[in-house]
Short mmCIF file of C-alpha atoms in Angstrom, two decimals:
data_model
loop_
_atom_site.label_atom_id
_atom_site.label_comp_id
_atom_site.label_asym_id
_atom_site.label_seq_id
_atom_site.Cartn_x
_atom_site.Cartn_y
_atom_site.Cartn_z
CA MET A 1350 141.05 94.95 82.69
CA GLN A 1351 140.86 98.31 80.99
CA LEU A 1352 137.09 98.39 81.55
CA GLN A 1353 137.63 97.54 85.27
CA GLU A 1354 140.16 100.32 85.62
CA THR A 1355 137.79 102.75 83.91
CA ALA A 1356 134.94 101.76 86.24
CA MET A 1357 137.09 102.18 89.34
CA ALA A 1358 138.28 105.52 88.06
CA GLU A 1359 134.62 106.56 87.93
CA GLY A 1360 134.09 105.63 91.60
CA VAL A 1361 132.82 102.05 91.16
CA PRO A 1362 134.17 99.88 93.98
CA ALA A 1363 135.58 96.44 93.21
CA ASP A 1364 132.76 94.77 95.17
CA ALA A 1365 130.03 96.79 93.45
CA VAL A 1366 127.72 93.88 92.58
CA GLY A 1367 125.31 93.48 95.50
CA ARG A 1368 126.06 96.98 96.84
CA ARG A 1369 123.35 99.53 97.40
CA VAL A 1370 123.27 102.80 95.53
CA GLN A 1371 121.15 105.97 95.37
CA CYS A 1372 120.27 107.77 92.16
CA ASP A 1373 117.99 110.80 91.86
CA GLY A 1374 116.61 110.15 95.33
CA GLU A 1375 115.74 106.48 94.65
CA ARG A 1376 117.53 103.46 96.06
CA ALA A 1377 118.61 100.36 94.15
CA THR A 1378 120.86 97.31 94.31
CA VAL A 1379 123.67 96.84 91.81
CA ARG A 1380 123.24 93.55 89.87
CA TYR A 1381 125.73 94.07 87.02
CA VAL A 1382 128.87 96.07 86.15
CA GLY A 1383 130.17 96.11 82.57
CA GLU A 1384 129.52 97.15 78.97
CA VAL A 1385 126.17 97.13 77.24
CA PRO A 1386 126.88 97.02 73.47
CA PRO A 1387 126.79 98.87 71.21
CA THR A 1388 127.58 101.66 73.70
CA GLN A 1389 131.08 102.20 75.11
CA GLY A 1390 132.21 102.42 78.74
CA PRO A 1391 130.93 100.85 81.93
CA TRP A 1392 127.30 100.61 82.97
CA LEU A 1393 125.68 99.67 86.24
CA GLY A 1394 122.74 97.32 85.98
CA VAL A 1395 120.53 98.10 88.96
CA GLU A 1396 117.33 96.68 90.48
CA TRP A 1397 115.21 99.47 91.96
CA ASP A 1398 113.46 99.16 95.31
CA GLU A 1399 110.40 100.68 93.69
CA PRO A 1400 109.50 98.35 90.75
CA GLY A 1401 107.82 101.07 88.70
CA ARG A 1402 111.04 103.04 88.64
CA GLY A 1403 112.76 100.71 86.07
CA LYS A 1404 112.23 99.91 82.44
CA HIS A 1405 112.98 96.19 82.07
CA ASP A 1406 113.90 92.90 83.83
CA GLY A 1407 117.69 93.16 83.29
CA SER A 1408 117.70 92.30 79.63
CA HIS A 1409 118.70 94.49 76.66
CA GLY A 1410 118.87 93.71 72.99
CA GLY A 1411 117.96 90.12 73.62
CA VAL A 1412 120.74 89.59 76.23
CA GLN A 1413 119.95 88.93 79.87
CA TYR A 1414 122.58 90.87 81.84
CA PHE A 1415 120.99 90.34 85.24
CA THR A 1416 117.66 89.23 86.79
CA CYS A 1417 115.02 91.13 88.77
CA ARG A 1418 112.08 90.13 90.92
CA HIS A 1419 109.76 92.37 88.94
CA PRO A 1420 109.62 92.79 85.14
CA THR A 1421 109.97 96.57 85.35
CA SER A 1422 112.45 97.07 88.18
CA GLY A 1423 115.66 97.00 86.14
CA SER A 1424 117.69 99.83 84.57
CA PHE A 1425 121.15 100.61 83.29
CA VAL A 1426 122.75 103.77 84.65
CA ARG A 1427 126.16 105.35 84.26
CA PRO A 1428 128.40 105.12 87.39
CA GLN A 1429 128.78 108.88 87.69
CA LYS A 1430 125.01 109.25 88.28
CA VAL A 1431 124.91 107.11 91.44
CA SER A 1432 126.18 107.38 94.99
CA PHE A 1433 127.56 104.34 96.81
CA GLY A 1434 127.13 106.14 100.14
CA VAL A 1435 129.34 107.16 103.07
CA ASP A 1436 130.49 105.46 106.22
CA TYR A 1437 128.76 105.83 109.57
CA LEU A 1438 131.11 108.41 111.08
CA THR A 1439 131.04 110.64 107.95
CA ALA A 1440 127.23 110.63 108.18
CA VAL A 1441 127.36 111.49 111.92
CA MET A 1442 129.76 114.39 111.26
CA LYS A 1443 127.53 115.72 108.47
CA ARG A 1444 124.38 115.30 110.51
CA TYR A 1445 125.49 116.69 113.87
CA GLN A 1446 128.08 119.28 112.98
CA GLY A 1447 125.87 120.88 110.39
CA ASP A 1448 122.73 122.97 110.90
CA LEU A 1449 122.06 122.80 114.66
CA GLU A 1450 118.76 124.60 114.24
CA GLU A 1451 117.50 121.74 112.09
CA VAL A 1452 118.72 119.18 114.58
CA MET A 1453 117.05 120.93 117.50
CA ASN A 1454 113.66 120.73 115.76
CA GLU A 1455 114.01 117.07 114.92
CA GLU A 1456 112.20 114.17 116.62
CA ILE A 1457 112.64 110.41 116.24
CA THR A 1458 110.04 107.76 116.98
CA ILE A 1459 111.31 104.46 118.30
CA SER A 1460 108.78 101.82 119.21
CA ARG A 1461 106.00 103.98 120.76
CA LYS A 1462 108.38 106.58 122.22
CA THR A 1463 108.98 109.92 120.56
CA ILE A 1464 112.34 111.49 121.48
CA GLU A 1465 112.67 115.19 120.94
CA TRP A 1466 116.01 116.90 120.41
CA LYS A 1467 115.19 119.96 122.54
CA GLY A 1468 118.27 121.73 123.60
CA VAL A 1469 120.60 119.41 121.71
CA GLY A 1470 122.30 122.33 120.10
CA LYS A 1471 123.52 123.60 123.47
CA VAL A 1472 124.56 120.09 124.42
CA LEU A 1473 126.62 119.65 121.27
CA GLN A 1474 128.33 122.91 121.90
CA LYS A 1475 129.52 121.63 125.26
CA GLN A 1476 129.98 117.95 124.64
CA ARG A 1477 131.52 115.84 121.96
CA ALA A 1478 129.77 113.19 119.84
CA GLU A 1479 130.91 110.59 122.30
CA LYS A 1480 128.13 111.71 124.69
CA LEU A 1481 125.33 110.98 122.21
CA THR A 1482 122.81 108.33 123.28
CA VAL A 1483 120.41 108.81 120.35
CA VAL A 1484 121.64 108.96 116.77
CA SER A 1485 119.28 109.49 113.81
CA LEU A 1486 120.88 108.93 110.42
CA GLU A 1487 117.65 108.45 108.45
CA HIS A 1488 118.23 108.76 104.67
CA CYS A 1489 121.89 109.73 105.11
CA GLU A 1490 123.31 107.23 102.57
CA VAL A 1491 125.16 105.18 105.21
CA CYS A 1492 126.76 102.18 103.51
CA GLY A 1493 129.14 100.80 106.14
CA ALA A 1494 131.14 101.17 109.32
CA GLY A 1495 134.29 102.76 108.00
CA ALA A 1496 137.69 102.41 109.69
CA ASP A 1497 138.08 99.73 112.39
CA HIS A 1498 137.14 100.68 115.99
CA GLU A 1499 136.47 104.34 115.11
CA ILE A 1500 132.73 104.15 115.87
CA GLN A 1501 133.45 102.75 119.34
CA LYS A 1502 135.77 105.70 120.01
CA ALA A 1503 133.48 108.38 118.58
CA THR A 1504 129.93 107.35 119.69
CA PRO A 1505 130.30 104.64 122.38
CA HIS A 1506 127.13 105.38 124.35
CA VAL A 1507 124.48 105.15 121.62
CA ILE A 1508 121.32 103.45 122.85
CA HIS A 1509 118.89 104.43 120.06
CA LEU A 1510 120.07 104.23 116.42
CA ASP A 1511 117.91 105.02 113.36
CA LEU A 1512 119.42 103.84 110.04
CA THR A 1513 116.17 103.96 108.11
CA GLY A 1514 116.39 104.35 104.29
CA ASN A 1515 120.17 103.97 103.91
CA LEU A 1516 122.51 102.01 101.55
CA LEU A 1517 123.26 99.07 103.82
CA SER A 1518 123.46 95.87 101.82
CA SER A 1519 123.95 93.03 104.36
CA TRP A 1520 123.63 92.05 107.97
CA VAL A 1521 127.35 91.65 108.07
CA THR A 1522 127.67 95.35 107.28
CA VAL A 1523 125.12 96.24 109.95
CA ALA A 1524 126.93 94.13 112.51
CA ALA A 1525 130.19 95.92 111.75
CA ILE A 1526 128.50 99.08 113.02
CA THR A 1527 126.50 97.68 115.93
CA GLU A 1528 129.28 95.58 117.42
CA GLN A 1529 130.99 98.83 118.28
CA LEU A 1530 127.86 100.11 120.06
CA GLU A 1531 127.83 97.92 123.16
CA GLU A 1532 124.94 99.82 124.81
CA LEU A 1533 122.64 99.70 121.78
CA LYS A 1534 119.05 98.66 122.63
CA HIS A 1535 116.84 100.15 119.89
CA LEU A 1536 117.62 99.79 116.16
CA LEU A 1537 115.65 100.99 113.15
CA LEU A 1538 116.61 99.53 109.78
CA CYS A 1539 113.43 100.28 107.78
CA TYR A 1540 113.61 100.64 103.99
CA ASN A 1541 116.94 98.81 103.62
CA ARG A 1542 117.67 95.63 101.63
CA LEU A 1543 119.82 93.37 103.71
CA SER A 1544 121.17 89.98 102.51
CA PRO A 1545 121.03 87.34 105.28
CA PRO A 1546 124.34 86.36 106.98
CA PRO A 1547 125.91 83.00 106.09
CA GLU A 1548 126.43 82.26 109.83
CA PRO A 1549 123.98 84.22 111.93
CA LEU A 1550 125.28 82.93 115.24
CA SER A 1551 128.69 84.41 114.51
CA LEU A 1552 127.10 87.88 114.67
CA THR A 1553 125.23 87.49 117.96
CA HIS A 1554 127.82 89.52 119.78
CA ALA A 1555 126.86 92.54 117.68
CA PHE A 1556 123.27 92.57 119.02
CA THR A 1557 123.72 91.35 122.59
CA ASN A 1558 121.67 94.06 124.26
CA LEU A 1559 119.24 94.74 121.43
CA CYS A 1560 115.59 94.62 122.59
CA ILE A 1561 113.68 96.64 119.92
CA LEU A 1562 114.17 96.14 116.15
CA SER A 1563 112.19 97.73 113.35
CA LEU A 1564 112.50 96.19 109.84
CA LYS A 1565 109.53 97.80 108.10
CA SER A 1566 109.52 97.69 104.26
CA CYS A 1567 112.71 95.60 103.90
CA ALA A 1568 111.22 93.10 101.36
CA LEU A 1569 111.67 90.30 103.91
CA THR A 1570 110.07 86.85 103.89
CA TRP A 1571 109.35 84.91 107.10
CA PRO A 1572 112.08 82.30 106.35
CA GLN A 1573 114.61 85.13 106.03
CA VAL A 1574 113.44 86.53 109.41
CA LEU A 1575 113.90 83.11 111.04
CA GLN A 1576 117.34 82.75 109.36
CA CYS A 1577 118.41 86.07 110.97
CA ALA A 1578 116.69 85.57 114.31
CA PRO A 1579 119.59 83.77 116.07
CA MET A 1580 121.45 87.11 115.96
CA TRP A 1581 118.90 88.68 118.32
CA PRO A 1582 118.85 86.53 121.47
CA HIS A 1583 117.14 89.06 123.73
CA LEU A 1584 114.75 90.76 121.31
CA GLU A 1585 111.44 91.92 122.88
CA GLU A 1586 109.79 94.02 120.14
CA LEU A 1587 109.97 93.26 116.43
CA TYR A 1588 108.30 95.44 113.79
CA LEU A 1589 107.95 93.73 110.36
CA ASP A 1590 105.17 95.80 108.76
CA SER A 1591 104.99 96.03 104.97
CA ASN A 1592 107.23 93.19 103.98
CA ASN A 1593 106.73 90.06 101.82
CA ILE A 1594 105.66 87.74 104.66
CA SER A 1595 103.03 85.19 103.67
CA ASP A 1596 103.49 81.69 105.16
CA LEU A 1597 104.52 81.69 108.77
CA HIS A 1598 106.65 78.86 110.13
CA ARG A 1599 107.25 77.80 113.75
CA PRO A 1600 110.05 79.90 115.33
CA ASP A 1601 111.83 76.99 117.03
CA ASN A 1602 114.39 78.20 119.62
CA VAL A 1603 114.31 81.79 118.27
CA LEU A 1604 112.19 84.91 119.00
CA GLN A 1605 111.04 83.30 122.27
CA SER A 1606 111.47 86.53 124.22
CA LEU A 1607 109.17 88.59 121.97
CA THR A 1608 106.43 90.56 123.70
CA ILE A 1609 105.40 92.68 120.68
CA LEU A 1610 105.22 91.56 117.01
CA HIS A 1611 103.82 93.66 114.15
CA LEU A 1612 103.02 92.01 110.85
CA SER A 1613 100.61 94.57 109.33
CA ASN A 1614 100.50 95.10 105.55
CA ASN A 1615 101.85 91.63 104.78
CA PRO A 1616 100.01 89.11 102.59
CA LEU A 1617 99.55 86.60 105.38
CA ASP A 1618 98.12 83.08 104.96
CA SER A 1619 95.64 83.00 107.82
CA GLU A 1620 95.96 79.20 108.27
CA SER A 1621 99.66 79.59 109.12
CA LEU A 1622 98.97 82.00 111.97
CA VAL A 1623 98.91 79.14 114.50
CA GLN A 1624 102.59 78.52 113.69
CA ILE A 1625 103.54 81.43 115.97
CA ALA A 1626 100.91 80.66 118.60
CA GLU A 1627 103.46 79.14 120.99
CA LEU A 1628 105.33 82.42 121.51
CA SER A 1629 104.54 82.28 125.20
CA ARG A 1630 105.57 85.86 126.09
CA LEU A 1631 103.82 87.58 123.18
CA GLU A 1632 101.48 90.29 124.50
CA GLU A 1633 100.79 92.39 121.44
CA LEU A 1634 100.16 91.21 117.82
CA ASN A 1635 99.35 93.52 114.89
CA LEU A 1636 97.70 91.77 111.93
CA ALA A 1637 96.08 94.84 110.35
CA SER A 1638 95.76 94.96 106.55
CA THR A 1639 97.00 91.41 106.02
CA GLY A 1640 93.98 90.09 104.04
CA LEU A 1641 92.80 87.90 106.91
CA SER A 1642 89.29 86.52 106.63
CA THR A 1643 89.51 83.76 109.22
CA ILE A 1644 91.22 83.04 112.54
CA GLN A 1645 90.67 79.61 114.08
CA PHE A 1646 91.93 77.88 117.21
CA SER A 1647 90.88 74.31 116.58
CA ASP A 1648 92.56 72.81 119.71
CA VAL A 1649 89.41 73.50 121.77
CA PRO A 1650 85.65 73.61 121.09
CA PRO A 1651 83.56 76.85 121.09
CA GLY A 1652 83.20 78.39 124.54
CA SER A 1653 86.59 77.02 125.79
CA LYS A 1654 89.98 78.71 126.20
CA THR A 1655 92.83 77.84 123.88
CA ALA A 1656 96.39 77.16 124.94
CA MET A 1657 97.59 79.22 121.94
CA PHE A 1658 98.91 82.76 122.43
CA PRO A 1659 98.72 82.39 126.23
CA SER A 1660 99.91 85.95 127.02
CA LEU A 1661 98.29 87.86 124.11
CA ARG A 1662 96.56 90.94 125.52
CA ASN A 1663 96.42 93.29 122.55
CA LEU A 1664 95.37 92.19 119.01
CA SER A 1665 94.73 94.28 115.91
CA ILE A 1666 92.87 92.73 112.94
CA ALA A 1667 91.75 96.09 111.54
CA ASP A 1668 91.33 96.68 107.81
CA ASN A 1669 90.87 93.00 106.91
CA LYS A 1670 88.17 90.78 105.37
CA VAL A 1671 86.55 89.25 108.43
CA SER A 1672 82.86 88.85 107.57
CA GLU A 1673 81.67 86.01 109.81
CA TRP A 1674 80.71 86.17 113.50
CA TRP A 1675 82.19 82.77 114.16
CA VAL A 1676 85.65 84.37 113.70
CA ILE A 1677 84.82 86.83 116.52
CA ASN A 1678 83.71 83.88 118.65
CA GLU A 1679 87.16 82.37 118.12
CA LEU A 1680 88.74 85.44 119.75
CA ASP A 1681 86.89 84.70 122.94
CA LYS A 1682 89.08 81.60 123.23
CA LEU A 1683 92.14 83.82 123.89
CA LYS A 1684 92.39 83.78 127.66
CA SER A 1685 94.44 86.97 128.09
CA LEU A 1686 92.91 89.21 125.35
CA VAL A 1687 91.71 92.59 126.69
CA ARG A 1688 92.33 94.93 123.76
CA LEU A 1689 91.01 94.48 120.21
CA SER A 1690 91.10 96.66 117.09
CA CYS A 1691 88.61 95.37 114.53
CA GLN A 1692 87.52 98.41 112.61
CA ARG A 1693 86.91 98.40 108.85
CA ASN A 1694 86.04 94.70 108.58
CA PRO A 1695 82.82 93.64 106.83
CA VAL A 1696 81.51 92.09 110.04
CA MET A 1697 81.52 95.51 111.66
CA GLU A 1698 78.95 96.74 109.13
CA TRP A 1699 76.48 93.99 110.14
CA GLY A 1700 72.97 94.96 109.02
CA ASN A 1701 74.33 98.34 107.92
CA ASN A 1702 74.34 99.20 111.62
CA PRO A 1703 77.92 99.56 113.04
CA ALA A 1704 76.57 100.39 116.52
CA THR A 1705 74.77 97.07 116.78
CA ALA A 1706 77.84 95.25 115.43
CA ILE A 1707 79.91 96.80 118.21
CA GLN A 1708 77.38 95.60 120.81
CA PHE A 1709 77.43 92.10 119.36
CA LEU A 1710 81.23 91.98 119.45
CA ILE A 1711 81.40 93.15 123.07
CA ALA A 1712 78.84 90.52 124.04
CA ARG A 1713 80.69 87.72 122.21
CA VAL A 1714 84.17 88.40 123.70
CA ALA A 1715 83.79 88.29 127.50
CA GLN A 1716 87.09 89.63 128.70
CA LEU A 1717 87.52 92.65 126.40
CA LYS A 1718 88.31 95.93 128.24
CA PHE A 1719 89.14 98.09 125.17
CA LEU A 1720 87.65 97.98 121.67
CA CYS A 1721 89.19 100.13 118.92
CA SER A 1722 91.03 102.21 121.55
CA CYS A 1723 87.83 102.97 123.53
CA GLU A 1724 87.45 101.65 127.05
CA ILE A 1725 84.39 99.44 127.52
CA GLN A 1726 82.51 100.72 130.60
CA PRO A 1727 80.66 98.20 132.81
CA GLU A 1728 77.29 99.69 131.87
CA GLU A 1729 78.21 99.48 128.22
CA ARG A 1730 79.01 95.81 128.51
CA ARG A 1731 75.77 95.17 130.43
CA GLY A 1732 73.68 96.94 127.77
CA ALA A 1733 75.46 95.12 124.97
CA GLU A 1734 74.95 91.70 126.59
CA LEU A 1735 71.32 92.36 127.35
CA ASP A 1736 70.60 93.47 123.80
CA TYR A 1737 72.41 90.45 122.45
CA CYS A 1738 70.29 88.16 124.66
CA LYS A 1739 67.10 89.80 123.44
CA MET A 1740 68.11 89.73 119.76
CA PHE A 1741 68.76 86.00 119.66
CA ALA A 1742 66.28 84.84 122.31
CA ALA A 1743 63.66 83.72 119.77
CA GLU A 1744 66.25 81.67 117.85
CA TRP A 1745 67.49 80.23 121.14
CA LEU A 1746 63.97 79.09 122.12
CA GLU A 1747 63.40 77.63 118.64
CA ASN A 1748 66.58 75.56 118.97
CA GLY A 1749 65.99 73.83 122.32
CA GLY A 1750 66.56 76.70 124.74
CA GLN A 1751 64.16 76.96 127.73
CA ARG A 1752 63.66 79.56 130.44
CA ASP A 1753 63.96 76.76 132.98
CA LEU A 1754 67.71 76.47 132.61
CA GLU A 1755 67.82 72.97 134.09
CA LYS A 1756 65.75 71.84 131.07
CA SER A 1757 67.54 74.05 128.54
CA HIS A 1758 69.48 72.10 125.90
CA PRO A 1759 70.03 74.29 122.84
CA SER A 1760 71.17 72.60 119.69
CA ALA A 1761 74.87 72.14 118.87
CA GLU A 1762 74.42 74.39 115.87
CA PHE A 1763 73.10 77.25 118.02
CA THR A 1764 75.80 76.76 120.65
CA THR A 1765 78.47 76.86 117.94
CA GLN A 1766 77.09 80.12 116.57
CA HIS A 1767 76.56 81.65 120.04
CA PRO A 1768 79.04 80.06 122.52
CA ARG A 1769 78.40 82.61 125.28
CA TYR A 1770 74.62 82.68 125.06
CA GLU A 1771 73.86 80.20 127.81
CA THR A 1772 76.38 81.93 130.10
CA LEU A 1773 74.64 85.27 129.51
CA ILE A 1774 71.23 83.75 130.18
CA GLN A 1775 72.50 82.46 133.47
CA LYS A 1776 73.87 85.90 134.25
CA TYR A 1777 70.81 87.99 133.35
CA GLY A 1778 67.98 85.52 133.09
CA ALA A 1779 66.00 84.64 129.95
CA PRO A 1780 64.18 87.56 128.23
CA GLU A 1781 60.45 87.71 128.64
CA ASP A 1782 58.15 87.41 125.62
CA GLY A 1783 57.69 91.16 125.46
CA GLU A 1784 61.45 91.73 125.37
CA LEU A 1785 62.18 89.48 122.39
CA LYS A 1786 63.64 91.29 119.44
CA LYS A 1787 63.48 90.20 115.86
CA GLN A 1788 66.31 90.86 113.46
CA LYS A 1789 64.81 93.45 111.13
CA PRO A 1790 66.01 94.16 107.64
CA PHE A 1791 67.72 97.52 107.37
CA ALA A 1792 65.31 100.35 106.61
CA LEU A 1793 65.12 103.84 108.08
CA LYS A 1794 61.74 103.17 109.66
CA ASN A 1795 63.17 100.16 111.47
CA GLN A 1796 66.00 102.22 112.90
CA LEU A 1797 63.90 105.16 114.27
CA LEU A 1798 63.44 105.38 118.04
CA THR A 1799 60.52 107.27 119.60
CA LEU A 1800 62.09 109.11 122.53
CA THR A 1801 60.61 111.48 125.09
CA PHE A 1802 62.94 114.28 126.26
CA VAL A 1803 62.25 115.50 129.78
CA CYS A 1804 63.91 118.30 131.79
CA PRO A 1805 63.53 117.03 135.41
CA ASP A 1806 65.03 120.18 136.99
CA GLU A 1807 62.50 122.47 135.27
CA GLU A 1808 58.95 121.27 135.95
CA ASP A 1809 57.42 124.05 133.77
CA ARG A 1810 58.95 122.61 130.58
CA GLN A 1811 56.70 120.20 128.74
CA PRO A 1812 58.16 116.83 127.60
CA VAL A 1813 59.00 116.67 123.90
CA GLU A 1814 58.65 113.52 121.82
CA LYS A 1815 60.89 112.97 118.77
CA LYS A 1816 61.69 110.12 116.42
CA LEU A 1817 65.48 109.75 116.00
CA PRO A 1818 67.65 107.20 114.26
CA GLY A 1819 69.47 104.87 116.66
CA SER A 1820 72.65 105.59 114.73
CA MET A 1821 72.52 109.30 115.58
CA ILE A 1822 75.64 110.50 117.42
CA VAL A 1823 75.03 111.88 120.91
CA GLN A 1824 76.84 115.08 120.00
CA LYS A 1825 74.27 115.73 117.22
CA VAL A 1826 71.41 114.88 119.62
CA LYS A 1827 72.68 117.60 121.98
CA GLY A 1828 72.89 120.08 119.07
CA LEU A 1829 69.26 119.25 118.27
CA LEU A 1830 68.19 119.75 121.88
CA TYR A 1831 69.82 123.20 122.06
CA ARG A 1832 67.55 124.29 119.20
CA LEU A 1833 64.46 122.22 120.09
CA LEU A 1834 64.33 123.22 123.77
CA LYS A 1835 65.84 126.68 123.27
CA LEU A 1836 68.41 125.97 125.94
CA PRO A 1837 71.01 128.48 127.09
CA ALA A 1838 74.62 128.02 126.00
CA SER A 1839 75.75 125.54 128.66
CA GLU A 1840 77.03 122.01 129.14
CA LEU A 1841 74.33 119.35 128.59
CA ARG A 1842 74.18 116.19 130.61
CA LEU A 1843 72.07 113.32 129.29
CA SER A 1844 70.80 110.10 130.83
CA TYR A 1845 67.83 107.83 130.20
CA VAL A 1846 65.39 105.57 132.00
CA SER A 1847 63.50 102.59 130.69
CA SER A 1848 60.25 101.00 131.91
CA LYS A 1849 62.09 97.67 131.71
CA MET A 1850 64.66 98.80 134.30
CA GLU A 1851 62.57 100.73 136.84
CA GLY A 1852 64.49 102.93 139.25
CA LYS A 1853 67.71 102.78 137.23
CA GLU A 1854 69.03 105.91 135.47
CA ILE A 1855 71.76 105.21 132.83
CA VAL A 1856 74.22 108.00 132.05
CA ILE A 1857 74.92 108.82 128.39
CA ASN A 1858 78.59 109.74 128.83
CA ASN A 1859 80.24 109.67 125.40
CA ASP A 1860 79.33 112.34 122.84
CA LEU A 1861 80.99 110.45 120.00
CA LYS A 1862 78.89 107.29 120.35
CA PRO A 1863 75.52 106.62 118.69
CA LEU A 1864 72.32 106.22 120.67
CA ASP A 1865 72.32 102.51 119.96
CA PHE A 1866 75.59 102.12 121.79
CA PHE A 1867 73.88 102.86 125.11
CA SER A 1868 71.06 100.30 124.40
CA ILE A 1869 68.43 103.00 124.26
CA GLU A 1870 65.15 101.52 123.01
CA ASP A 1871 61.96 102.75 121.43
CA GLY A 1872 59.80 104.41 124.07
CA ASP A 1873 62.60 105.27 126.51
CA GLN A 1874 62.71 108.62 128.34
CA VAL A 1875 65.79 110.82 127.97
CA LEU A 1876 66.54 113.14 130.86
CA VAL A 1877 68.09 116.50 129.96
CA ARG A 1878 70.05 118.53 132.51
CA TRP A 1879 72.49 121.42 132.10
CA THR A 1880 74.79 123.67 134.09
CA CYS A 1881 74.96 127.43 133.35
#
């Protein structure tokens, strides 16, 4: 009893165990309150959010005082060194009645929208806090709601609320705040550690209008997300980046209104991805940096459209371990997919030639409109598909393909590896013998293109022939031409013609793309024009 009185006298609340604290700028969860012999007085046993911040696993002198998830995330600290935080309204008063100059320069990003506080100082001089619709309390040590009904009186019209990096310890605590914000639609709770509610449905009223929720870096597992999901009946966007999500389970009767789901930087099990494939409204899925090496939709054969992810339009699998082209073929099964981010995967370095890899990907996924944020122009798709046909034509012929398409019956193995090939042959016709390309091993000599540069608007200039790598960026080609042709300082416009496409001039319209991107081939003629 004396120890408890001493602890309370030092600011330790009676319900300290499980509470969140801040110490020297780091956040932790209290796991133990009491003595640690042979020392005198109360100690707090804490588990740090950052595992490297601690010294042990909750044990000292052979005694296990508390347990931690990591062997080095535990510490003992004196109560006077920590802060148990402040209530919501105290944080609002500190934040918005303090330095107005700082507030005016602040901006908050919610979902994809950046809200700037321009002129808010003048607004606050004329209006009270009750007029606020956006409240940012990031890293303000908020630990709870405070007195009953006071939030509803003070800030009743809040629509966007940022509580990132605070000292909230449970969803019950969060609900005590949000149930007083009846207009709340966007909520950020990143970098908090929230214990799941015992009865999630009892808290639904606190999130009735919530449509965007960000829970980045909250140490959540997928079962915990599903346990909490009944609280959010109308949620449309859910951001779960950088958590502890590995095995996905079917979200039965929850999360069915989601249109955007971000799972980047989680250690996902790729085989469990199909468990969320029945989210019928999901349009955007971010799986970047999740360790994925495979994605498979086994409900239909190659070349068919899957019933999974029926509305998915935007997919990111960037920064993963995809190394096989059959995985890219699987993406063509997604009937609504039009945007794909796939950069920094081994497959995109195919043959040490990223430009060719981009062409192959475009050719393999028919409905793509954007790749890695760049729009795919019709002529780019045509060039990619033609090159793809030429590259694998010899293999196609060796495996049962014939130029007479009525007699063409390529092997099942070839069709599995190239599901779109027959469709492309029907679209463009089979390549002639002189157009067949062989897959060459990477070497500089195999990547050089002999190009003839012609200035059609100046007949006196002689054509210039140069050997350039296909991977050379158009911008660098233009720099070379300024020096080589001694051109005046002006804007260059490039296009090219090929003997294989007589009468057709193809514009080279992106300075940041390599020559290979435009399907320029050895022996082609590049036309150089400029405006003074």
